[in-house]
PDB file of C-alpha atoms in Angstrom:
ATOM      1  CA  UNK A 279       0.000   0.000   0.000  1.00 38.00           C
ATOM      2  CA  UNK A 280       1.354   3.398  -0.941  1.00 37.00           C
ATOM      3  CA  UNK A 281       0.868   5.734   2.040  1.00 37.00           C
ATOM      4  CA  UNK A 282       2.749   8.993   2.463  1.00 36.00           C
ATOM      5  CA  UNK A 283       5.770   8.801   4.714  1.00 32.00           C
ATOM      6  CA  UNK A 284       5.712   9.967   8.298  1.00 34.00           C
ATOM      7  CA  UNK A 285       7.901  12.952   7.444  1.00 36.00           C
ATOM      8  CA  UNK A 286       5.557  14.041   4.660  1.00 36.00           C
ATOM      9  CA  UNK A 287       2.602  13.800   7.007  1.00 31.00           C
ATOM     10  CA  UNK A 288       4.395  15.678   9.784  1.00 33.00           C
ATOM     11  CA  UNK A 289       5.447  18.427   7.392  1.00 36.00           C
ATOM     12  CA  UNK A 290       1.880  18.866   6.256  1.00 33.00           C
ATOM     13  CA  UNK A 291       0.555  18.872   9.816  1.00 37.00           C
ATOM     14  CA  UNK A 292       2.505  22.073  10.444  1.00 35.00           C
ATOM     15  CA  UNK A 293       0.995  23.878   7.447  1.00 34.00           C
ATOM     16  CA  UNK A 294      -2.325  25.702   7.563  1.00 35.00           C
ATOM     17  CA  UNK A 295      -4.247  25.706   4.290  1.00 39.00           C
ATOM     18  CA  UNK A 296      -7.367  27.707   3.387  1.00 36.00           C
ATOM     19  CA  UNK A 297      -9.399  24.560   2.683  1.00 51.00           C
ATOM     20  CA  UNK A 298      -8.401  22.715   5.824  1.00 52.00           C
ATOM     21  CA  UNK A 299     -11.747  23.330   7.490  1.00 60.00           C
ATOM     22  CA  UNK A 300     -13.493  21.665   4.531  1.00 81.00           C
ATOM     23  CA  UNK A 301     -11.689  18.347   4.798  1.00 94.00           C
ATOM     24  CA  UNK A 302     -13.805  15.312   5.608  1.00 97.00           C
ATOM     25  CA  UNK A 303     -13.219  11.744   6.713  1.00 98.00           C
ATOM     26  CA  UNK A 304     -16.132   9.551   5.634  1.00 98.00           C
ATOM     27  CA  UNK A 305     -16.131   6.345   7.658  1.00 97.00           C
ATOM     28  CA  UNK A 306     -18.533   3.651   6.438  1.00 95.00           C
ATOM     29  CA  UNK A 307     -19.027   1.047   9.153  1.00 93.00           C
ATOM     30  CA  UNK A 308     -21.557  -1.649   9.933  1.00 87.00           C
ATOM     31  CA  UNK A 309     -22.375  -4.575  12.195  1.00 80.00           C
ATOM     32  CA  UNK A 310     -23.175  -7.066   9.456  1.00 69.00           C
ATOM     33  CA  UNK A 311     -22.479  -7.716   5.794  1.00 61.00           C
ATOM     34  CA  UNK A 312     -24.854  -7.668   2.860  1.00 58.00           C
ATOM     35  CA  UNK A 313     -25.930  -4.057   3.342  1.00 51.00           C
ATOM     36  CA  UNK A 314     -24.262  -2.589   0.258  1.00 60.00           C
ATOM     37  CA  UNK A 315     -21.601  -0.694   2.170  1.00 66.00           C
ATOM     38  CA  UNK A 316     -18.870  -1.166  -0.409  1.00 84.00           C
ATOM     39  CA  UNK A 317     -21.056   0.015  -3.283  1.00 89.00           C
ATOM     40  CA  UNK A 318     -21.929   3.052  -1.175  1.00 92.00           C
ATOM     41  CA  UNK A 319     -18.303   4.064  -0.715  1.00 94.00           C
ATOM     42  CA  UNK A 320     -17.297   3.128  -4.263  1.00 94.00           C
ATOM     43  CA  UNK A 321     -20.106   5.220  -5.755  1.00 95.00           C
ATOM     44  CA  UNK A 322     -19.246   8.155  -3.485  1.00 96.00           C
ATOM     45  CA  UNK A 323     -15.548   8.039  -4.338  1.00 95.00           C
ATOM     46  CA  UNK A 324     -16.312   7.627  -8.047  1.00 95.00           C
ATOM     47  CA  UNK A 325     -18.558  10.695  -8.075  1.00 96.00           C
ATOM     48  CA  UNK A 326     -16.135  12.849  -6.093  1.00 96.00           C
ATOM     49  CA  UNK A 327     -13.181  11.883  -8.289  1.00 94.00           C
ATOM     50  CA  UNK A 328     -15.115  12.482 -11.522  1.00 94.00           C
ATOM     51  CA  UNK A 329     -16.534  15.803 -10.328  1.00 94.00           C
ATOM     52  CA  UNK A 330     -13.434  17.334  -8.748  1.00 91.00           C
ATOM     53  CA  UNK A 331     -12.064  18.916 -11.942  1.00 88.00           C
ATOM     54  CA  UNK A 332      -8.720  19.343 -10.213  1.00 85.00           C
ATOM     55  CA  UNK A 333     -10.194  21.263  -7.274  1.00 88.00           C
ATOM     56  CA  UNK A 334      -9.624  18.502  -4.716  1.00 92.00           C
ATOM     57  CA  UNK A 335      -8.595  14.876  -4.346  1.00 93.00           C
ATOM     58  CA  UNK A 336     -10.358  11.879  -2.830  1.00 95.00           C
ATOM     59  CA  UNK A 337      -8.685   8.930  -1.126  1.00 95.00           C
ATOM     60  CA  UNK A 338     -10.563   5.625  -0.807  1.00 95.00           C
ATOM     61  CA  UNK A 339      -9.175   3.008   1.586  1.00 94.00           C
ATOM     62  CA  UNK A 340     -10.381  -0.600   1.795  1.00 93.00           C
ATOM     63  CA  UNK A 341     -10.379  -1.680   5.449  1.00 93.00           C
ATOM     64  CA  UNK A 342     -10.918  -5.325   4.490  1.00 88.00           C
ATOM     65  CA  UNK A 343      -7.303  -5.827   3.496  1.00 77.00           C
ATOM     66  CA  UNK A 344      -5.848  -6.482   0.069  1.00 65.00           C
ATOM     67  CA  UNK A 345      -8.576  -8.993  -0.868  1.00 68.00           C
ATOM     68  CA  UNK A 346     -11.550  -6.749  -0.071  1.00 72.00           C
ATOM     69  CA  UNK A 347     -14.459  -5.914  -2.356  1.00 79.00           C
ATOM     70  CA  UNK A 348     -13.513  -2.268  -2.770  1.00 87.00           C
ATOM     71  CA  UNK A 349      -9.951  -2.806  -3.928  1.00 89.00           C
ATOM     72  CA  UNK A 350     -11.134  -5.560  -6.291  1.00 86.00           C
ATOM     73  CA  UNK A 351     -13.594  -3.151  -7.940  1.00 87.00           C
ATOM     74  CA  UNK A 352     -11.575   0.086  -7.966  1.00 86.00           C
ATOM     75  CA  UNK A 353      -7.977  -0.856  -7.295  1.00 89.00           C
ATOM     76  CA  UNK A 354      -5.197  -0.093  -9.771  1.00 89.00           C
ATOM     77  CA  UNK A 355      -4.207  -3.137 -11.822  1.00 92.00           C
ATOM     78  CA  UNK A 356      -1.129  -4.439 -13.588  1.00 93.00           C
ATOM     79  CA  UNK A 357      -1.095  -5.123 -17.335  1.00 93.00           C
ATOM     80  CA  UNK A 358      -2.232  -8.704 -16.679  1.00 91.00           C
ATOM     81  CA  UNK A 359      -5.233  -7.615 -14.618  1.00 90.00           C
ATOM     82  CA  UNK A 360      -3.829  -8.452 -11.197  1.00 91.00           C
ATOM     83  CA  UNK A 361      -4.190  -5.907  -8.399  1.00 90.00           C
ATOM     84  CA  UNK A 362      -1.086  -3.781  -7.955  1.00 89.00           C
ATOM     85  CA  UNK A 363       0.611  -4.324  -4.635  1.00 86.00           C
ATOM     86  CA  UNK A 364       1.337  -0.596  -4.373  1.00 89.00           C
ATOM     87  CA  UNK A 365      -1.826   1.513  -4.697  1.00 89.00           C
ATOM     88  CA  UNK A 366      -1.638   5.291  -5.109  1.00 85.00           C
ATOM     89  CA  UNK A 367      -3.721   7.410  -2.768  1.00 86.00           C
ATOM     90  CA  UNK A 368      -5.564   9.558  -5.292  1.00 82.00           C
ATOM     91  CA  UNK A 369      -6.248   6.967  -8.015  1.00 88.00           C
ATOM     92  CA  UNK A 370      -6.012   3.550  -6.385  1.00 87.00           C
ATOM     93  CA  UNK A 371      -7.383   1.895  -3.270  1.00 92.00           C
ATOM     94  CA  UNK A 372      -4.831   1.452  -0.480  1.00 90.00           C
ATOM     95  CA  UNK A 373      -5.758  -1.350   1.915  1.00 91.00           C
ATOM     96  CA  UNK A 374      -5.612  -1.815   5.665  1.00 92.00           C
ATOM     97  CA  UNK A 375      -6.782  -4.997   7.381  1.00 92.00           C
ATOM     98  CA  UNK A 376      -8.974  -3.680  10.176  1.00 92.00           C
ATOM     99  CA  UNK A 377      -9.070  -7.106  11.816  1.00 91.00           C
ATOM    100  CA  UNK A 378      -5.285  -7.191  12.157  1.00 92.00           C
ATOM    101  CA  UNK A 379      -4.431  -5.402  15.427  1.00 89.00           C
ATOM    102  CA  UNK A 380      -0.986  -4.569  14.078  1.00 89.00           C
ATOM    103  CA  UNK A 381      -2.486  -2.637  11.146  1.00 91.00           C
ATOM    104  CA  UNK A 382      -5.246  -0.660  12.873  1.00 89.00           C
ATOM    105  CA  UNK A 383      -2.862   1.986  14.133  1.00 88.00           C
ATOM    106  CA  UNK A 384      -2.198   2.983  10.504  1.00 90.00           C
ATOM    107  CA  UNK A 385      -5.624   4.623  10.428  1.00 91.00           C
ATOM    108  CA  UNK A 386      -4.438   7.473  12.633  1.00 93.00           C
ATOM    109  CA  UNK A 387      -1.733   9.000  10.378  1.00 93.00           C
ATOM    110  CA  UNK A 388      -4.186   8.776   7.474  1.00 93.00           C
ATOM    111  CA  UNK A 389      -6.198  11.530   9.145  1.00 95.00           C
ATOM    112  CA  UNK A 390      -3.330  13.938   8.465  1.00 94.00           C
ATOM    113  CA  UNK A 391      -3.194  13.579   4.685  1.00 93.00           C
ATOM    114  CA  UNK A 392      -3.939  16.802   2.820  1.00 92.00           C
ATOM    115  CA  UNK A 393      -6.531  15.280   0.490  1.00 94.00           C
ATOM    116  CA  UNK A 394      -9.981  16.860   0.796  1.00 95.00           C
ATOM    117  CA  UNK A 395     -11.889  13.585   1.199  1.00 96.00           C
ATOM    118  CA  UNK A 396     -10.729  10.446   2.988  1.00 97.00           C
ATOM    119  CA  UNK A 397     -13.227   7.600   2.555  1.00 96.00           C
ATOM    120  CA  UNK A 398     -12.769   4.501   4.700  1.00 96.00           C
ATOM    121  CA  UNK A 399     -14.745   1.419   3.664  1.00 93.00           C
ATOM    122  CA  UNK A 400     -15.265  -0.852   6.653  1.00 91.00           C
ATOM    123  CA  UNK A 401     -16.177  -4.533   6.152  1.00 88.00           C
ATOM    124  CA  UNK A 402     -18.814  -6.530   8.038  1.00 85.00           C
ATOM    125  CA  UNK A 403     -18.405  -6.279  11.823  1.00 85.00           C
ATOM    126  CA  UNK A 404     -16.068  -3.312  11.377  1.00 89.00           C
ATOM    127  CA  UNK A 405     -17.946  -1.272  13.965  1.00 91.00           C
ATOM    128  CA  UNK A 406     -16.743  -3.416  16.842  1.00 90.00           C
ATOM    129  CA  UNK A 407     -13.086  -2.981  15.914  1.00 92.00           C
ATOM    130  CA  UNK A 408     -13.340   0.723  16.749  1.00 92.00           C
ATOM    131  CA  UNK A 409     -14.019  -0.172  20.364  1.00 89.00           C
ATOM    132  CA  UNK A 410     -10.323  -1.021  20.606  1.00 88.00           C
ATOM    133  CA  UNK A 411      -8.238   0.206  17.678  1.00 88.00           C
ATOM    134  CA  UNK A 412      -5.096  -0.380  19.711  1.00 87.00           C
ATOM    135  CA  UNK A 413      -4.455  -1.353  23.315  1.00 86.00           C
ATOM    136  CA  UNK A 414      -5.017   2.250  24.391  1.00 90.00           C
ATOM    137  CA  UNK A 415      -7.031   3.920  21.622  1.00 91.00           C
ATOM    138  CA  UNK A 416     -10.683   3.598  20.646  1.00 92.00           C
ATOM    139  CA  UNK A 417     -13.360   5.295  18.529  1.00 94.00           C
ATOM    140  CA  UNK A 418     -13.200   8.481  20.565  1.00 94.00           C
ATOM    141  CA  UNK A 419      -9.467   8.774  19.978  1.00 94.00           C
ATOM    142  CA  UNK A 420      -9.947   8.250  16.245  1.00 95.00           C
ATOM    143  CA  UNK A 421     -12.552  11.017  16.217  1.00 96.00           C
ATOM    144  CA  UNK A 422     -10.196  13.283  18.139  1.00 95.00           C
ATOM    145  CA  UNK A 423      -7.339  12.532  15.739  1.00 95.00           C
ATOM    146  CA  UNK A 424      -9.533  13.753  12.897  1.00 96.00           C
ATOM    147  CA  UNK A 425     -10.444  16.907  14.801  1.00 95.00           C
ATOM    148  CA  UNK A 426      -6.795  17.589  15.640  1.00 95.00           C
ATOM    149  CA  UNK A 427      -5.921  17.217  11.944  1.00 94.00           C
ATOM    150  CA  UNK A 428      -8.632  19.673  10.914  1.00 94.00           C
ATOM    151  CA  UNK A 429     -10.947  17.012   9.533  1.00 96.00           C
ATOM    152  CA  UNK A 430     -14.676  16.631  10.208  1.00 96.00           C
ATOM    153  CA  UNK A 431     -15.646  13.011  10.770  1.00 97.00           C
ATOM    154  CA  UNK A 432     -18.744  11.753   8.947  1.00 98.00           C
ATOM    155  CA  UNK A 433     -19.921   8.302  10.042  1.00 98.00           C
ATOM    156  CA  UNK A 434     -21.979   6.604   7.317  1.00 96.00           C
ATOM    157  CA  UNK A 435     -23.971   3.579   8.422  1.00 96.00           C
ATOM    158  CA  UNK A 436     -25.487   1.411   5.658  1.00 94.00           C
ATOM    159  CA  UNK A 437     -28.479  -0.591   6.853  1.00 94.00           C
ATOM    160  CA  UNK A 438     -31.096  -3.101   5.709  1.00 93.00           C
ATOM    161  CA  UNK A 439     -34.500  -3.605   7.368  1.00 93.00           C
ATOM    162  CA  UNK A 440     -33.069  -6.283   9.679  1.00 91.00           C
ATOM    163  CA  UNK A 441     -32.580  -5.691  13.397  1.00 91.00           C
ATOM    164  CA  UNK A 442     -28.884  -6.601  13.546  1.00 89.00           C
ATOM    165  CA  UNK A 443     -28.165  -4.081  10.808  1.00 91.00           C
ATOM    166  CA  UNK A 444     -30.215  -1.267  12.353  1.00 93.00           C
ATOM    167  CA  UNK A 445     -28.548  -1.840  15.732  1.00 91.00           C
ATOM    168  CA  UNK A 446     -25.342  -0.409  14.275  1.00 93.00           C
ATOM    169  CA  UNK A 447     -26.877   3.080  14.402  1.00 95.00           C
ATOM    170  CA  UNK A 448     -27.182   3.482  18.201  1.00 94.00           C
ATOM    171  CA  UNK A 449     -23.932   1.570  18.663  1.00 94.00           C
ATOM    172  CA  UNK A 450     -22.039   3.989  16.414  1.00 96.00           C
ATOM    173  CA  UNK A 451     -23.602   7.042  18.041  1.00 96.00           C
ATOM    174  CA  UNK A 452     -22.654   5.726  21.477  1.00 94.00           C
ATOM    175  CA  UNK A 453     -19.073   5.156  20.339  1.00 94.00           C
ATOM    176  CA  UNK A 454     -18.379   8.405  18.463  1.00 95.00           C
ATOM    177  CA  UNK A 455     -20.771  10.706  20.336  1.00 93.00           C
ATOM    178  CA  UNK A 456     -20.906  14.364  19.373  1.00 94.00           C
ATOM    179  CA  UNK A 457     -17.530  14.242  17.631  1.00 94.00           C
ATOM    180  CA  UNK A 458     -19.048  13.026  14.357  1.00 96.00           C
ATOM    181  CA  UNK A 459     -21.878  13.703  11.945  1.00 97.00           C
ATOM    182  CA  UNK A 460     -24.106  10.748  11.125  1.00 98.00           C
ATOM    183  CA  UNK A 461     -25.617   9.589   7.840  1.00 98.00           C
ATOM    184  CA  UNK A 462     -27.717   6.427   7.695  1.00 97.00           C
ATOM    185  CA  UNK A 463     -28.023   4.905   4.225  1.00 96.00           C
ATOM    186  CA  UNK A 464     -30.920   2.520   3.644  1.00 95.00           C
ATOM    187  CA  UNK A 465     -30.277  -0.175   1.061  1.00 92.00           C
ATOM    188  CA  UNK A 466     -32.942  -0.382  -1.635  1.00 90.00           C
ATOM    189  CA  UNK A 467     -31.482  -3.495  -3.273  1.00 85.00           C
ATOM    190  CA  UNK A 468     -34.378  -5.902  -2.920  1.00 85.00           C
ATOM    191  CA  UNK A 469     -36.135  -3.652  -0.407  1.00 90.00           C
ATOM    192  CA  UNK A 470     -38.819  -0.961  -0.437  1.00 90.00           C
ATOM    193  CA  UNK A 471     -39.186   1.985   1.973  1.00 91.00           C
ATOM    194  CA  UNK A 472     -42.100   0.304   3.762  1.00 92.00           C
ATOM    195  CA  UNK A 473     -39.879  -2.708   4.524  1.00 94.00           C
ATOM    196  CA  UNK A 474     -38.085  -0.573   7.114  1.00 95.00           C
ATOM    197  CA  UNK A 475     -40.757  -1.152   9.743  1.00 92.00           C
ATOM    198  CA  UNK A 476     -38.234  -1.723  12.554  1.00 93.00           C
ATOM    199  CA  UNK A 477     -36.500   1.529  11.662  1.00 94.00           C
ATOM    200  CA  UNK A 478     -39.714   3.550  11.500  1.00 91.00           C
ATOM    201  CA  UNK A 479     -41.349   2.043  14.589  1.00 86.00           C
ATOM    202  CA  UNK A 480     -41.288   4.157  17.761  1.00 83.00           C
ATOM    203  CA  UNK A 481     -41.082   0.991  19.877  1.00 85.00           C
ATOM    204  CA  UNK A 482     -41.092  -2.541  18.479  1.00 86.00           C
ATOM    205  CA  UNK A 483     -41.527  -5.315  21.057  1.00 86.00           C
ATOM    206  CA  UNK A 484     -40.822  -9.020  20.730  1.00 88.00           C
ATOM    207  CA  UNK A 485     -43.262 -11.710  21.894  1.00 90.00           C
ATOM    208  CA  UNK A 486     -41.888 -11.428  25.430  1.00 92.00           C
ATOM    209  CA  UNK A 487     -42.754  -7.755  25.640  1.00 88.00           C
ATOM    210  CA  UNK A 488     -39.151  -6.603  25.377  1.00 88.00           C
ATOM    211  CA  UNK A 489     -38.467  -3.494  23.291  1.00 83.00           C
ATOM    212  CA  UNK A 490     -36.003  -4.619  20.627  1.00 82.00           C
ATOM    213  CA  UNK A 491     -36.101  -1.674  18.241  1.00 80.00           C
ATOM    214  CA  UNK A 492     -37.420   1.846  17.930  1.00 80.00           C
ATOM    215  CA  UNK A 493     -34.774   4.117  19.420  1.00 87.00           C
ATOM    216  CA  UNK A 494     -32.360   4.108  16.494  1.00 92.00           C
ATOM    217  CA  UNK A 495     -34.191   6.651  14.347  1.00 93.00           C
ATOM    218  CA  UNK A 496     -34.853   8.894  17.357  1.00 92.00           C
ATOM    219  CA  UNK A 497     -31.192   8.816  18.400  1.00 93.00           C
ATOM    220  CA  UNK A 498     -30.158   9.754  14.879  1.00 96.00           C
ATOM    221  CA  UNK A 499     -32.582  12.683  14.897  1.00 95.00           C
ATOM    222  CA  UNK A 500     -31.245  13.869  18.256  1.00 95.00           C
ATOM    223  CA  UNK A 501     -27.769  14.058  16.707  1.00 95.00           C
ATOM    224  CA  UNK A 502     -29.038  15.916  13.644  1.00 95.00           C
ATOM    225  CA  UNK A 503     -28.356  12.891  11.467  1.00 97.00           C
ATOM    226  CA  UNK A 504     -29.630  12.347   7.950  1.00 97.00           C
ATOM    227  CA  UNK A 505     -31.214   9.342   6.230  1.00 97.00           C
ATOM    228  CA  UNK A 506     -30.429   8.618   2.574  1.00 97.00           C
ATOM    229  CA  UNK A 507     -31.626   5.847   0.276  1.00 96.00           C
ATOM    230  CA  UNK A 508     -29.028   3.947  -1.734  1.00 94.00           C
ATOM    231  CA  UNK A 509     -30.402   3.491  -5.265  1.00 93.00           C
ATOM    232  CA  UNK A 510     -30.359   0.088  -6.910  1.00 91.00           C
ATOM    233  CA  UNK A 511     -28.097  -0.996  -9.743  1.00 91.00           C
ATOM    234  CA  UNK A 512     -29.244  -4.119 -11.572  1.00 89.00           C
ATOM    235  CA  UNK A 513     -27.412  -7.153 -10.112  1.00 89.00           C
ATOM    236  CA  UNK A 514     -26.665  -8.379 -13.649  1.00 93.00           C
ATOM    237  CA  UNK A 515     -24.795  -5.166 -14.434  1.00 94.00           C
ATOM    238  CA  UNK A 516     -22.923  -5.351 -11.142  1.00 91.00           C
ATOM    239  CA  UNK A 517     -21.926  -8.944 -11.813  1.00 92.00           C
ATOM    240  CA  UNK A 518     -20.754  -8.316 -15.379  1.00 94.00           C
ATOM    241  CA  UNK A 519     -18.815  -5.160 -14.528  1.00 93.00           C
ATOM    242  CA  UNK A 520     -17.084  -6.951 -11.668  1.00 91.00           C
ATOM    243  CA  UNK A 521     -16.235 -10.007 -13.773  1.00 92.00           C
ATOM    244  CA  UNK A 522     -14.890  -7.785 -16.566  1.00 94.00           C
ATOM    245  CA  UNK A 523     -12.882  -5.772 -14.009  1.00 92.00           C
ATOM    246  CA  UNK A 524     -14.479  -2.563 -15.273  1.00 94.00           C
ATOM    247  CA  UNK A 525     -14.770   0.185 -12.596  1.00 94.00           C
ATOM    248  CA  UNK A 526     -17.973   2.197 -12.563  1.00 94.00           C
ATOM    249  CA  UNK A 527     -16.316   5.285 -14.044  1.00 94.00           C
ATOM    250  CA  UNK A 528     -15.174   3.223 -17.046  1.00 95.00           C
ATOM    251  CA  UNK A 529     -18.494   1.383 -17.257  1.00 96.00           C
ATOM    252  CA  UNK A 530     -20.160   4.591 -18.449  1.00 96.00           C
ATOM    253  CA  UNK A 531     -18.533   4.209 -21.868  1.00 97.00           C
ATOM    254  CA  UNK A 532     -16.864   0.779 -21.880  1.00 97.00           C
ATOM    255  CA  UNK A 533     -17.437  -1.161 -25.134  1.00 97.00           C
ATOM    256  CA  UNK A 534     -17.347  -4.322 -23.014  1.00 97.00           C
ATOM    257  CA  UNK A 535     -20.783  -3.406 -21.677  1.00 97.00           C
ATOM    258  CA  UNK A 536     -23.977  -3.116 -23.696  1.00 97.00           C
ATOM    259  CA  UNK A 537     -25.529   0.325 -24.081  1.00 98.00           C
ATOM    260  CA  UNK A 538     -28.357  -0.468 -21.668  1.00 97.00           C
ATOM    261  CA  UNK A 539     -25.766  -1.516 -19.078  1.00 97.00           C
ATOM    262  CA  UNK A 540     -23.787   1.700 -19.556  1.00 97.00           C
ATOM    263  CA  UNK A 541     -26.971   3.732 -19.161  1.00 97.00           C
ATOM    264  CA  UNK A 542     -27.930   1.770 -16.047  1.00 97.00           C
ATOM    265  CA  UNK A 543     -24.627   2.673 -14.385  1.00 96.00           C
ATOM    266  CA  UNK A 544     -25.064   6.325 -15.393  1.00 97.00           C
ATOM    267  CA  UNK A 545     -28.600   6.431 -13.993  1.00 96.00           C
ATOM    268  CA  UNK A 546     -27.435   4.795 -10.762  1.00 96.00           C
ATOM    269  CA  UNK A 547     -24.576   7.260 -10.236  1.00 97.00           C
ATOM    270  CA  UNK A 548     -26.834  10.211 -11.024  1.00 96.00           C
ATOM    271  CA  UNK A 549     -29.391   8.923  -8.518  1.00 96.00           C
ATOM    272  CA  UNK A 550     -26.718   8.640  -5.821  1.00 96.00           C
ATOM    273  CA  UNK A 551     -25.464  12.138  -6.666  1.00 96.00           C
ATOM    274  CA  UNK A 552     -29.002  13.341  -6.006  1.00 96.00           C
ATOM    275  CA  UNK A 553     -28.888  11.732  -2.570  1.00 97.00           C
ATOM    276  CA  UNK A 554     -25.472  13.227  -1.795  1.00 96.00           C
ATOM    277  CA  UNK A 555     -26.924  16.623  -2.672  1.00 95.00           C
ATOM    278  CA  UNK A 556     -29.004  16.298   0.496  1.00 95.00           C
ATOM    279  CA  UNK A 557     -25.849  16.305   2.636  1.00 96.00           C
ATOM    280  CA  UNK A 558     -23.797  19.008   0.914  1.00 94.00           C
ATOM    281  CA  UNK A 559     -23.321  20.807   4.212  1.00 94.00           C
ATOM    282  CA  UNK A 560     -22.228  17.616   5.957  1.00 96.00           C
ATOM    283  CA  UNK A 561     -19.681  16.972   3.212  1.00 96.00           C
ATOM    284  CA  UNK A 562     -18.526  20.596   3.127  1.00 94.00           C
ATOM    285  CA  UNK A 563     -19.470  20.948  -0.540  1.00 91.00           C
ATOM    286  CA  UNK A 564     -20.196  24.421  -1.901  1.00 88.00           C
ATOM    287  CA  UNK A 565     -23.655  25.290  -3.208  1.00 84.00           C
ATOM    288  CA  UNK A 566     -22.296  25.881  -6.722  1.00 87.00           C
ATOM    289  CA  UNK A 567     -20.535  22.499  -6.898  1.00 90.00           C
ATOM    290  CA  UNK A 568     -21.837  20.384  -9.787  1.00 92.00           C
ATOM    291  CA  UNK A 569     -21.751  16.598  -9.869  1.00 94.00           C
ATOM    292  CA  UNK A 570     -20.247  15.232 -13.063  1.00 91.00           C
ATOM    293  CA  UNK A 571     -21.141  11.783 -14.349  1.00 91.00           C
ATOM    294  CA  UNK A 572     -19.002  11.363 -17.443  1.00 73.00           C
TER     295      UNK A 572
END
């Protein structure tokens, strides 16, 4: 993984830049898999990189190690199609194995990079690892490291209608507290808005009369959090693009994909851009910023 050296990071930490207050760390974490978290971060990074027009850079890091979904879909490749061992920050997907205690500490110096957006894609069960990043440091220390580096921390929590998935919302809020902004992203892949009955319910009790759900949405509202809906991309298109090793940005015009598949990817990215428009202030994006899907 190609990460800037300690000296480069330290040199930058002593420099004040006009855009420092706009820098964001977007941490996507969850309790369980199958919630579309990787597609959420990949789509976000793709849109930011395509729309930047040289104004800023976006770093996407796969926290599932070098064999994770994100690096397999967006990582830089060698001429034979294999994933490059060394990934550049601005164009590739550096990897950190969040489940390796010896690697977790590498998250902290990442907060000091000068790039405008740092997107961290956490795998299934990634939320729990932030309870103890190292022997002495936890989620609160990670949030503080971002604040000390002049970065606002945005915690994105992808969910499905299932209880174990929704439970990640209060867990994350309890861990990061008021040192982060919160965005819950509801998966629409195979689901409809009215499937989120456990999320919408004020108090959902099991057959024993125990309240098992209902506080998550209220807790999010108390923190000023936002709910977005992740649009659906046809599974067939996802499968073919992945098998062909065609990133979403290339899929817009790739001759390896049929025209209807190209248009499906374009529509999907445009739909997600529309959702991101709802959190411009959270992301620190100016009102005149235009999303580019090209």
